[in-house]
Amino acid sequence: MPSDTARRRCAVVGLGARARLFTEALAGPYADRVDLVGFCDVNPHRMAVHNDWIGASVPAYAAEDFTEMLRRERVDLVVVCTVDRTHDHYIVEALEAGCDVVTEKPMTTDADRARRILDARRRSGREVRVAFNYRYNPVHCAVREAIAAGEIGEVGSVHFEWLLDLRHGADYFRRWHREKVNSGGLMVHKATHHFDLVNWWLGTEPETVYAQGGLFFYGDEAGRRRGLARDYTRAHGAASAQDDPFAVRLADSPLLTALYLEAEAADGYRRDQNVFGPGVTIEDDMAVLVRYASGATLTYHLTAYAPWEGYRVSFNGSEGRLELLVEESTWTRSEVRVQGDTAVLHGDAVVDTAGRTELTLRRFWEPPREIKVHTGEGGHGGGDVRMLADLFGEPEADPLGRAADEIAGARSLVTGLAANRSFESGGPVRTRDLLHI
Ligand SMILES: NC(=O)c1ccc[n+]([C@@H]2O[C@H](COP(=O)([O-])OP(=O)(O)OC[C@H]3O[C@@H](n4cnc5c(N)ncnc54)[C@H](O)[C@@H]3O)[C@@H](O)[C@H]2O)c1
């Protein structure tokens, strides 16, 4: 996308932090291919901030005027960056109005919403792309290439551990993500990236999921038990938040002040809630076992309270093993500051992409061989810029099949939904009982 050289007329819905990737790209490097013709959000202040950032005056529409915006601005491409629970509404409306859609992950948050999207996509004949930027990370492409080339033979199993550090992990417990109804929990909101990678790497789909998960570290009860609780609801203006290493101080960041603190009057959205306060309905420690159509199995663990951030993935194959280690941060200190749009725990080594990346091929009867990969610049290991080029740039061949459609969106989602169901039932869940894809 775009599939021809004609200019596209693009609208962005949901003008929060993530939307900046798109508004700046569309107003900047892709301005010669795409016209940015509309913003839509429940909060007019945030739309004004985006216009300020890009030095434009893109027409701003209230959420209830979304369809009117599509008509009046003759939109043919919609980028959806709203709160997860609202993605389906905008995707379906846009498809029915004849637009193509790029949606942020997760595609949606439950099976009914996913069905509505799949139906609308089929009915409309328009295109849906899910912004799975991690597929574009060069090291993830190298994994896909190695597996597809048969370097380790047939894959029998995958072992995958993802750690979110105290800086990034805590951030999911400060804002709307902390309620499962908004985000689907981290099995949907976060792990959708990881379940998608496994589907894509192995070229298969999940069939059976068994999972255990809980709130171990964050939340009011765990906070009291661990002596970490503080008596504030939101950090801004609270004396007891001053010495809390988990409090984010919005006023310290011009970006967070503009985007959230000064925008609160319009919608009451508070970005700095107490991670040990009441109302958390998502898990922070999750273990998942998946069986795929190919016969392969996955053991997966997601931890949202780790001292460093990154992941280890190992693939066991019939001809050897492939091992990936990525360190996105190496440690965290207990002094909170803010940088950009996320809270950062002070630490010399706390950087997004400068940690260690090692990809090692261990074929049977051969010494280990390191696969050298040029790790990318920019967010998500270089995935963001490459994804933007694929979405909005000159069309290019995609031999690795990085472009993710609504089927890929649904296949990654269903693993997380099945895990959530398994948390509740305590038993294994067949994905086809939740969603027929
Ligand atoms: N691919 C990635 O790596 C990545 C990274 C960060 C965020 N995201 C995704 O981007 C999306 C936005 O996340 P964010 O961090 O920018 O959140 P945010 O809270 O900063 O922004 C969300 C925006 O949606 C708006 N909104 C809320 N309800 C709405 C509604 N009903 N109609 C219209 N607008 C509405 C809010 O006012 C806000 O401006 C999420 O789906 C998230 O999963 C993806």
Coordinates of C-alpha atoms and ligand atoms in Angstrom, one line a residue:
M1 CA 0.0 0.0 0.0
P2 CA -0.3 2.3 -1.8
S3 CA -0.8 -0.1 -4.7
D4 CA -0.5 2.5 -7.4
T5 CA 1.3 5.8 -7.8
A6 CA -1.8 7.9 -7.3
R7 CA -1.7 10.1 -4.2
R8 CA -3.6 8.8 -1.2
R9 CA -5.9 10.9 1.0
C10 CA -5.2 9.7 4.5
A11 CA -6.9 10.4 7.9
V12 CA -5.5 9.5 11.3
V13 CA -7.9 8.5 14.1
G14 CA -6.5 8.6 17.7
L15 CA -3.9 11.3 18.1
G16 CA -2.0 10.1 21.1
A17 CA 1.7 9.2 21.5
R18 CA 1.9 6.4 18.9
A19 CA 0.2 8.5 16.2
R20 CA 3.2 10.7 16.1
L21 CA 5.1 8.0 14.2
F22 CA 2.4 8.3 11.5
T23 CA 1.6 12.0 11.5
E24 CA 5.3 12.9 11.2
A25 CA 5.9 10.4 8.5
L26 CA 2.9 11.4 6.5
A27 CA 3.6 15.1 6.9
G28 CA 7.3 14.5 6.2
P29 CA 9.0 11.9 4.1
Y30 CA 5.8 10.6 2.6
A31 CA 4.2 13.9 1.9
D32 CA 4.9 13.5 -1.8
R33 CA 2.8 10.4 -1.9
V34 CA 0.1 10.9 0.7
D35 CA -2.1 13.9 1.7
L36 CA -2.9 14.1 5.4
V37 CA -6.5 15.3 5.2
G38 CA -8.1 14.6 8.6
F39 CA -7.6 14.0 12.3
C40 CA -10.3 12.4 14.5
D41 CA -10.2 12.0 18.3
V42 CA -12.4 12.4 21.3
N43 CA -9.9 15.0 22.6
P44 CA -9.5 18.2 20.5
H45 CA -6.5 19.3 22.5
R46 CA -4.4 16.3 21.3
M47 CA -5.3 16.9 17.7
A48 CA -4.1 20.6 18.1
V49 CA -0.8 19.3 19.6
H50 CA -0.2 17.1 16.6
N51 CA -0.9 19.9 14.2
D52 CA 1.6 22.0 16.2
W53 CA 4.2 19.3 16.0
I54 CA 4.0 18.9 12.2
G55 CA 3.4 22.6 11.6
A56 CA 0.1 22.0 9.8
S57 CA -3.6 22.6 10.1
V58 CA -5.1 19.3 9.3
P59 CA -8.9 19.5 9.8
A60 CA -9.8 18.1 13.3
Y61 CA -13.0 16.1 13.8
A62 CA -14.8 14.8 16.9
A63 CA -15.2 11.1 17.2
E64 CA -18.9 11.1 16.4
D65 CA -18.1 12.9 13.1
F66 CA -15.7 10.2 11.9
T67 CA -17.9 9.0 9.0
E68 CA -18.7 12.6 8.0
M69 CA -14.9 13.3 7.9
L70 CA -14.4 10.3 5.6
R71 CA -17.0 11.7 3.2
R72 CA -16.2 15.4 3.4
E73 CA -12.4 14.9 3.1
R74 CA -12.7 12.2 0.5
V75 CA -10.5 9.9 2.6
D76 CA -9.3 6.6 1.0
L77 CA -6.8 5.5 3.7
V78 CA -7.4 5.5 7.5
V79 CA -4.7 5.0 10.1
V80 CA -6.2 3.7 13.4
C81 CA -4.2 4.6 16.6
T82 CA -6.9 4.8 19.2
V83 CA -7.3 2.9 22.4
D84 CA -7.4 -0.8 21.5
R85 CA -11.1 -1.4 22.4
T86 CA -12.2 1.1 19.8
H87 CA -10.1 -0.1 16.9
D88 CA -12.9 -2.3 15.5
H89 CA -15.4 0.5 15.3
Y90 CA -13.1 2.7 13.1
I91 CA -11.8 -0.2 11.0
V92 CA -15.3 -1.4 10.1
E93 CA -16.7 2.2 9.5
A94 CA -13.7 2.9 7.3
L95 CA -14.0 -0.3 5.3
E96 CA -17.7 0.2 4.8
A97 CA -17.0 3.7 3.5
G98 CA -14.7 2.2 0.9
C99 CA -11.4 3.1 2.6
D100 CA -8.3 1.0 3.1
V101 CA -7.1 0.7 6.7
V102 CA -3.8 0.6 8.6
T103 CA -4.5 -0.3 12.2
E104 CA -2.2 -0.3 15.1
K105 CA -1.9 -3.6 17.0
P106 CA -3.7 -5.4 18.5
M107 CA -6.2 -5.5 15.7
T108 CA -8.9 -5.6 18.3
T109 CA -9.6 -7.0 21.8
D110 CA -12.1 -9.8 21.5
A111 CA -13.5 -12.4 19.2
D112 CA -16.8 -10.6 18.4
R113 CA -14.9 -7.5 17.3
A114 CA -12.5 -9.6 15.3
R115 CA -15.4 -11.3 13.5
R116 CA -16.9 -7.9 12.6
I117 CA -13.6 -6.8 11.1
L118 CA -13.2 -10.0 9.1
D119 CA -16.7 -9.8 7.8
A120 CA -16.4 -6.1 6.9
R121 CA -13.1 -6.8 5.1
R122 CA -14.7 -9.5 3.0
R123 CA -17.8 -7.5 2.2
S124 CA -15.9 -4.3 1.3
G125 CA -13.1 -5.8 -0.7
R126 CA -10.8 -3.1 0.8
E127 CA -7.5 -3.8 2.4
V128 CA -6.5 -4.0 6.1
R129 CA -2.9 -3.8 7.2
V130 CA -1.9 -4.5 10.9
A131 CA 1.1 -2.5 12.0
F132 CA 3.2 -5.4 13.2
N133 CA 6.4 -3.4 13.1
Y134 CA 8.5 -6.2 14.7
R135 CA 8.2 -8.2 11.5
Y136 CA 10.4 -5.4 9.9
N137 CA 13.1 -5.6 12.5
P138 CA 16.2 -6.8 10.6
V139 CA 17.1 -9.5 13.2
H140 CA 13.5 -10.9 13.0
C141 CA 13.8 -11.0 9.2
A142 CA 17.1 -12.9 9.6
V143 CA 15.3 -15.5 11.8
R144 CA 12.6 -15.9 9.2
E145 CA 15.1 -16.3 6.5
A146 CA 17.1 -18.9 8.4
I147 CA 14.0 -21.0 9.2
A148 CA 12.6 -20.7 5.7
A149 CA 16.0 -21.7 4.2
G150 CA 15.8 -24.9 6.3
E151 CA 18.9 -24.1 8.4
I152 CA 17.5 -26.0 11.4
G153 CA 15.2 -28.3 9.4
E154 CA 11.6 -28.7 10.6
V155 CA 10.8 -26.7 13.7
G156 CA 9.6 -28.9 16.6
S157 CA 9.4 -26.3 19.3
V158 CA 10.0 -22.7 20.3
H159 CA 10.9 -21.4 23.7
F160 CA 10.2 -17.6 24.0
E161 CA 10.7 -15.4 27.0
W162 CA 9.9 -11.6 26.9
L163 CA 10.9 -9.3 29.7
L164 CA 9.5 -5.8 30.2
D165 CA 11.6 -3.7 32.6
L166 CA 10.3 -1.6 35.5
R167 CA 10.2 1.5 33.3
H168 CA 8.3 0.1 30.4
G169 CA 6.4 -2.7 32.1
A170 CA 5.0 -0.3 34.8
D171 CA 3.7 2.0 32.1
Y172 CA 0.9 -0.5 31.2
F173 CA -0.3 -0.1 34.8
R174 CA -0.5 3.7 34.8
R175 CA -3.1 4.2 32.1
W176 CA -6.0 2.7 30.1
H177 CA -4.1 -0.6 29.5
R178 CA -4.5 -1.5 33.2
E179 CA -8.1 -2.4 32.5
K180 CA -8.7 -5.6 30.5
V181 CA -11.8 -4.2 28.8
N182 CA -9.6 -1.5 27.1
S183 CA -6.6 -3.5 26.1
G184 CA -7.4 -7.2 26.3
G185 CA -4.6 -7.5 28.9
L186 CA -1.0 -8.0 28.0
M187 CA -1.8 -11.3 26.4
V188 CA -3.6 -9.3 23.7
H189 CA -2.1 -5.8 23.9
K190 CA 1.6 -6.8 24.1
A191 CA 1.9 -10.5 23.3
T192 CA 0.0 -10.0 20.0
H193 CA 3.5 -8.9 18.6
H194 CA 5.1 -12.0 19.9
F195 CA 2.4 -14.5 18.9
D196 CA 2.4 -12.9 15.4
L197 CA 6.2 -13.3 15.1
V198 CA 5.9 -17.0 15.9
N199 CA 3.0 -17.5 13.4
W200 CA 5.1 -15.7 10.8
W201 CA 8.5 -17.3 11.6
L202 CA 7.0 -20.8 11.5
G203 CA 4.4 -20.1 8.8
T204 CA 1.7 -21.8 10.8
E205 CA -1.3 -21.0 13.1
P206 CA -2.2 -21.8 16.7
E207 CA -4.6 -24.6 17.5
T208 CA -4.6 -25.2 21.3
V209 CA -3.6 -22.9 24.1
Y210 CA -3.1 -23.5 27.8
A211 CA -2.1 -20.7 30.1
Q212 CA -1.6 -19.5 33.7
G213 CA -1.3 -15.9 34.6
G214 CA -1.9 -13.4 37.4
L215 CA -1.1 -10.1 39.0
F216 CA 2.0 -10.8 40.9
F217 CA 3.8 -7.5 41.3
Y218 CA 1.6 -4.5 40.5
G219 CA -1.9 -3.7 41.7
D220 CA -3.1 -2.6 45.2
E221 CA -3.0 -6.0 46.9
A222 CA 0.5 -6.9 45.7
G223 CA 1.7 -3.4 46.4
R224 CA 0.6 -3.6 50.0
R225 CA 2.1 -7.1 50.4
R226 CA 5.5 -5.9 49.1
G227 CA 5.5 -2.6 51.0
L228 CA 5.5 -0.7 47.7
A229 CA 2.0 0.9 48.1
R230 CA 1.6 4.7 48.2
D231 CA -1.6 6.5 49.0
Y232 CA -2.2 8.5 45.8
T233 CA -4.5 7.9 42.9
R234 CA -2.5 9.9 40.3
A235 CA 1.1 11.2 40.7
H236 CA 0.6 14.8 39.5
G237 CA 0.2 17.0 42.6
A238 CA 0.6 14.1 45.1
A239 CA 3.2 14.6 47.8
S240 CA 3.4 10.8 48.4
A241 CA 4.4 10.3 44.7
Q242 CA 7.5 12.3 45.1
D243 CA 9.7 9.5 46.4
D244 CA 7.9 6.7 44.4
P245 CA 10.2 5.2 41.9
F246 CA 7.1 4.0 40.0
A247 CA 5.5 7.4 39.7
V248 CA 5.7 9.2 36.4
R249 CA 5.9 13.0 36.6
L250 CA 4.0 14.4 33.6
A251 CA 5.0 18.0 34.4
D252 CA 8.7 17.2 33.9
S253 CA 8.2 16.4 30.2
P254 CA 7.0 19.0 27.7
L255 CA 5.7 16.2 25.5
L256 CA 3.7 14.5 28.2
T257 CA 2.5 17.9 29.5
A258 CA 1.2 18.9 26.1
L259 CA -0.3 15.5 25.1
Y260 CA -1.8 14.5 28.4
L261 CA -1.7 16.9 31.4
E262 CA -3.0 19.9 29.4
A263 CA -5.5 17.7 27.6
E264 CA -7.1 16.3 30.7
A265 CA -9.9 18.8 31.0
A266 CA -11.5 17.5 27.7
D267 CA -11.8 13.8 28.7
G268 CA -10.4 13.2 32.1
Y269 CA -7.7 10.8 30.8
R270 CA -5.1 10.4 33.5
R271 CA -1.7 9.1 32.2
D272 CA 0.0 8.9 35.6
Q273 CA -2.1 6.5 37.8
N274 CA -0.6 4.7 40.7
V275 CA 0.6 1.3 39.6
F276 CA -0.1 0.0 43.1
G277 CA -3.5 1.6 43.2
P278 CA -6.9 -0.2 42.8
G279 CA -8.6 -1.1 39.5
V280 CA -5.9 -3.1 37.8
T281 CA -7.6 -6.0 36.0
I282 CA -4.7 -7.2 33.8
E283 CA -2.0 -9.7 34.6
D284 CA 1.8 -9.0 34.9
D285 CA 3.2 -12.5 34.8
M286 CA 1.9 -14.9 32.2
A287 CA 3.0 -18.4 31.1
V288 CA 1.5 -19.9 27.9
L289 CA 1.8 -23.3 26.1
V290 CA 0.6 -23.4 22.5
R291 CA 0.3 -26.2 20.0
Y292 CA 0.4 -25.2 16.3
A293 CA -1.2 -26.7 13.1
S294 CA 2.4 -27.6 12.0
G295 CA 2.7 -29.8 15.1
A296 CA 5.3 -27.4 16.7
T297 CA 4.8 -26.3 20.3
L298 CA 5.6 -22.9 22.0
T299 CA 6.4 -22.2 25.6
Y300 CA 6.1 -18.5 26.2
H301 CA 6.5 -16.3 29.2
L302 CA 5.8 -12.6 29.6
T303 CA 7.0 -10.7 32.7
A304 CA 6.2 -7.0 33.2
Y305 CA 8.4 -6.3 36.2
A306 CA 12.0 -7.3 35.1
P307 CA 15.3 -5.5 35.9
W308 CA 16.2 -5.4 32.2
E309 CA 14.2 -5.4 29.0
G310 CA 14.5 -7.8 26.0
Y311 CA 13.9 -11.3 24.9
R312 CA 15.3 -14.7 24.3
V313 CA 13.9 -17.1 21.6
S314 CA 15.1 -20.6 20.9
F315 CA 13.9 -22.7 18.0
N316 CA 14.5 -26.5 18.2
G317 CA 14.7 -28.1 14.8
S318 CA 15.2 -31.5 13.2
E319 CA 18.7 -30.3 12.0
G320 CA 19.7 -28.0 14.8
R321 CA 18.8 -25.0 16.9
L322 CA 18.5 -21.2 16.4
E323 CA 19.0 -18.9 19.4
L324 CA 18.2 -15.2 19.6
L325 CA 19.0 -12.9 22.4
V326 CA 18.0 -9.2 22.3
E327 CA 18.7 -6.8 25.1
E328 CA 16.7 -3.6 24.7
S329 CA 17.8 -2.3 28.1
T330 CA 20.3 -3.7 30.5
W331 CA 19.3 -2.4 33.9
T332 CA 17.2 0.2 35.7
R333 CA 17.9 2.6 38.5
S334 CA 15.2 3.7 40.9
E335 CA 15.1 7.4 39.9
V336 CA 12.2 8.3 37.7
R337 CA 12.5 10.8 34.9
V338 CA 10.5 11.1 31.7
Q339 CA 11.9 11.1 28.2
G340 CA 9.8 11.6 25.2
D341 CA 6.4 9.9 25.7
T342 CA 7.3 7.2 28.1
A343 CA 8.5 7.2 31.7
V344 CA 12.2 6.3 31.9
L345 CA 13.9 5.0 35.0
H346 CA 17.2 6.8 35.2
G347 CA 20.2 4.7 34.2
D348 CA 23.2 5.1 31.9
A349 CA 22.5 1.9 30.1
V350 CA 18.8 2.4 29.7
V351 CA 18.4 2.9 26.0
D352 CA 15.9 1.4 23.6
T353 CA 18.0 -0.3 21.0
A354 CA 21.7 -0.2 22.0
G355 CA 21.8 -3.4 24.0
R356 CA 23.2 -6.8 22.8
T357 CA 21.7 -8.6 19.9
E358 CA 23.0 -12.2 19.2
L359 CA 21.6 -14.6 16.7
T360 CA 23.3 -18.0 16.8
L361 CA 22.8 -21.0 14.6
R362 CA 23.8 -24.3 16.1
R363 CA 23.5 -27.0 13.4
F364 CA 23.9 -30.6 14.4
W365 CA 27.6 -31.8 14.2
E366 CA 28.8 -28.3 13.4
P367 CA 30.4 -25.5 15.6
P368 CA 28.0 -22.6 16.5
R369 CA 27.9 -19.8 13.9
E370 CA 26.8 -16.3 14.7
I371 CA 24.5 -14.8 12.1
K372 CA 25.6 -11.1 11.8
V373 CA 22.7 -8.7 11.5
H374 CA 22.8 -5.0 11.1
T375 CA 20.5 -3.9 13.9
G376 CA 18.3 -1.1 12.8
E377 CA 18.0 2.5 14.0
G378 CA 14.8 4.0 15.4
G379 CA 12.0 2.4 17.4
H380 CA 11.4 -1.3 17.7
G381 CA 14.9 -2.3 16.5
G382 CA 14.5 -0.4 13.2
G383 CA 11.1 -2.0 12.6
D384 CA 9.2 1.3 12.6
V385 CA 11.0 3.1 9.7
R386 CA 11.0 0.0 7.5
M387 CA 7.3 -0.6 8.2
L388 CA 6.5 3.0 7.2
A389 CA 8.4 2.6 4.0
D390 CA 6.4 -0.5 3.2
L391 CA 3.1 1.1 4.1
F392 CA 3.5 4.5 2.4
G393 CA 6.6 4.3 0.2
E394 CA 7.3 3.1 -3.3
P395 CA 5.9 -0.4 -3.6
E396 CA 8.6 -3.1 -3.3
A397 CA 8.8 -6.9 -3.5
D398 CA 8.1 -8.5 -0.1
P399 CA 9.7 -11.9 -0.3
L400 CA 9.5 -12.5 3.5
G401 CA 5.8 -11.7 3.5
R402 CA 6.3 -9.0 6.2
A403 CA 3.0 -7.2 5.3
A404 CA 0.4 -8.4 7.8
D405 CA -3.3 -8.4 6.9
E406 CA -6.5 -8.9 9.0
I407 CA -6.0 -12.7 9.0
A408 CA -2.5 -12.3 10.5
G409 CA -4.1 -9.8 13.0
A410 CA -6.8 -12.3 14.0
R411 CA -4.3 -15.3 14.2
S412 CA -2.1 -13.5 16.6
L413 CA -5.1 -12.2 18.6
V414 CA -6.6 -15.6 19.0
T415 CA -3.6 -17.0 20.9
G416 CA -4.0 -14.1 23.4
L417 CA -7.7 -14.5 23.7
A418 CA -7.4 -18.3 24.2
A419 CA -4.7 -17.6 26.9
N420 CA -7.1 -15.2 28.7
R421 CA -9.9 -17.8 28.5
S422 CA -7.5 -20.4 29.9
F423 CA -6.5 -18.1 32.8
E424 CA -10.2 -18.2 33.7
S425 CA -11.1 -21.8 33.1
G426 CA -7.8 -23.4 34.1
G427 CA -8.0 -25.7 31.1
P428 CA -6.7 -25.9 27.5
V429 CA -8.6 -23.8 24.9
R430 CA -9.0 -24.6 21.2
T431 CA -8.6 -21.5 19.2
R432 CA -11.3 -22.5 16.7
D433 CA -13.8 -22.5 19.6
L434 CA -13.2 -18.8 20.0
L435 CA -12.7 -17.6 16.4
H436 CA -12.9 -19.3 13.1
I437 CA -10.3 -17.6 10.8
Ligands
LIG1 N1 3.1 -1.0 17.2 C1 3.7 -0.6 18.4 O1 4.8 -1.0 18.7 C2 2.9 0.3 19.2 C3 3.5 1.1 20.2 C4 2.7 2.0 21.0 C5 1.3 2.0 20.8 N2 0.7 1.2 19.9 C6 -0.7 1.2 19.7 O2 -1.2 2.5 19.4 C7 -2.5 2.7 19.9 C8 -2.4 4.0 20.7 O3 -1.5 3.9 21.8 P1 -0.9 5.2 22.4 O4 0.2 4.8 23.3 O5 -0.7 6.3 21.4 O6 -2.1 5.6 23.4 P2 -2.6 7.1 23.8 O7 -3.4 6.9 25.0 O8 -1.4 8.0 23.9 O9 -3.5 7.6 22.6 C9 -4.7 7.1 22.3 C10 -5.5 8.2 21.6 O10 -6.8 7.6 21.3 C11 -7.8 8.6 21.6 N3 -9.1 7.9 21.8 C12 -9.5 7.3 22.8 N4 -10.8 6.8 22.6 C13 -11.2 7.2 21.4 C14 -12.3 7.1 20.6 N5 -13.4 6.4 21.0 N6 -12.3 7.6 19.4 C15 -11.3 8.4 18.9 N7 -10.1 8.5 19.6 C16 -10.1 8.0 20.8 C17 -7.3 9.3 22.8 O11 -7.9 10.5 23.0 C18 -5.8 9.4 22.5 O12 -5.5 10.6 21.8 C19 -2.8 1.5 20.7 O13 -3.6 0.6 20.0 C20 -1.5 0.8 21.0 O14 -1.6 -0.6 21.1 C21 1.5 0.4 19.1

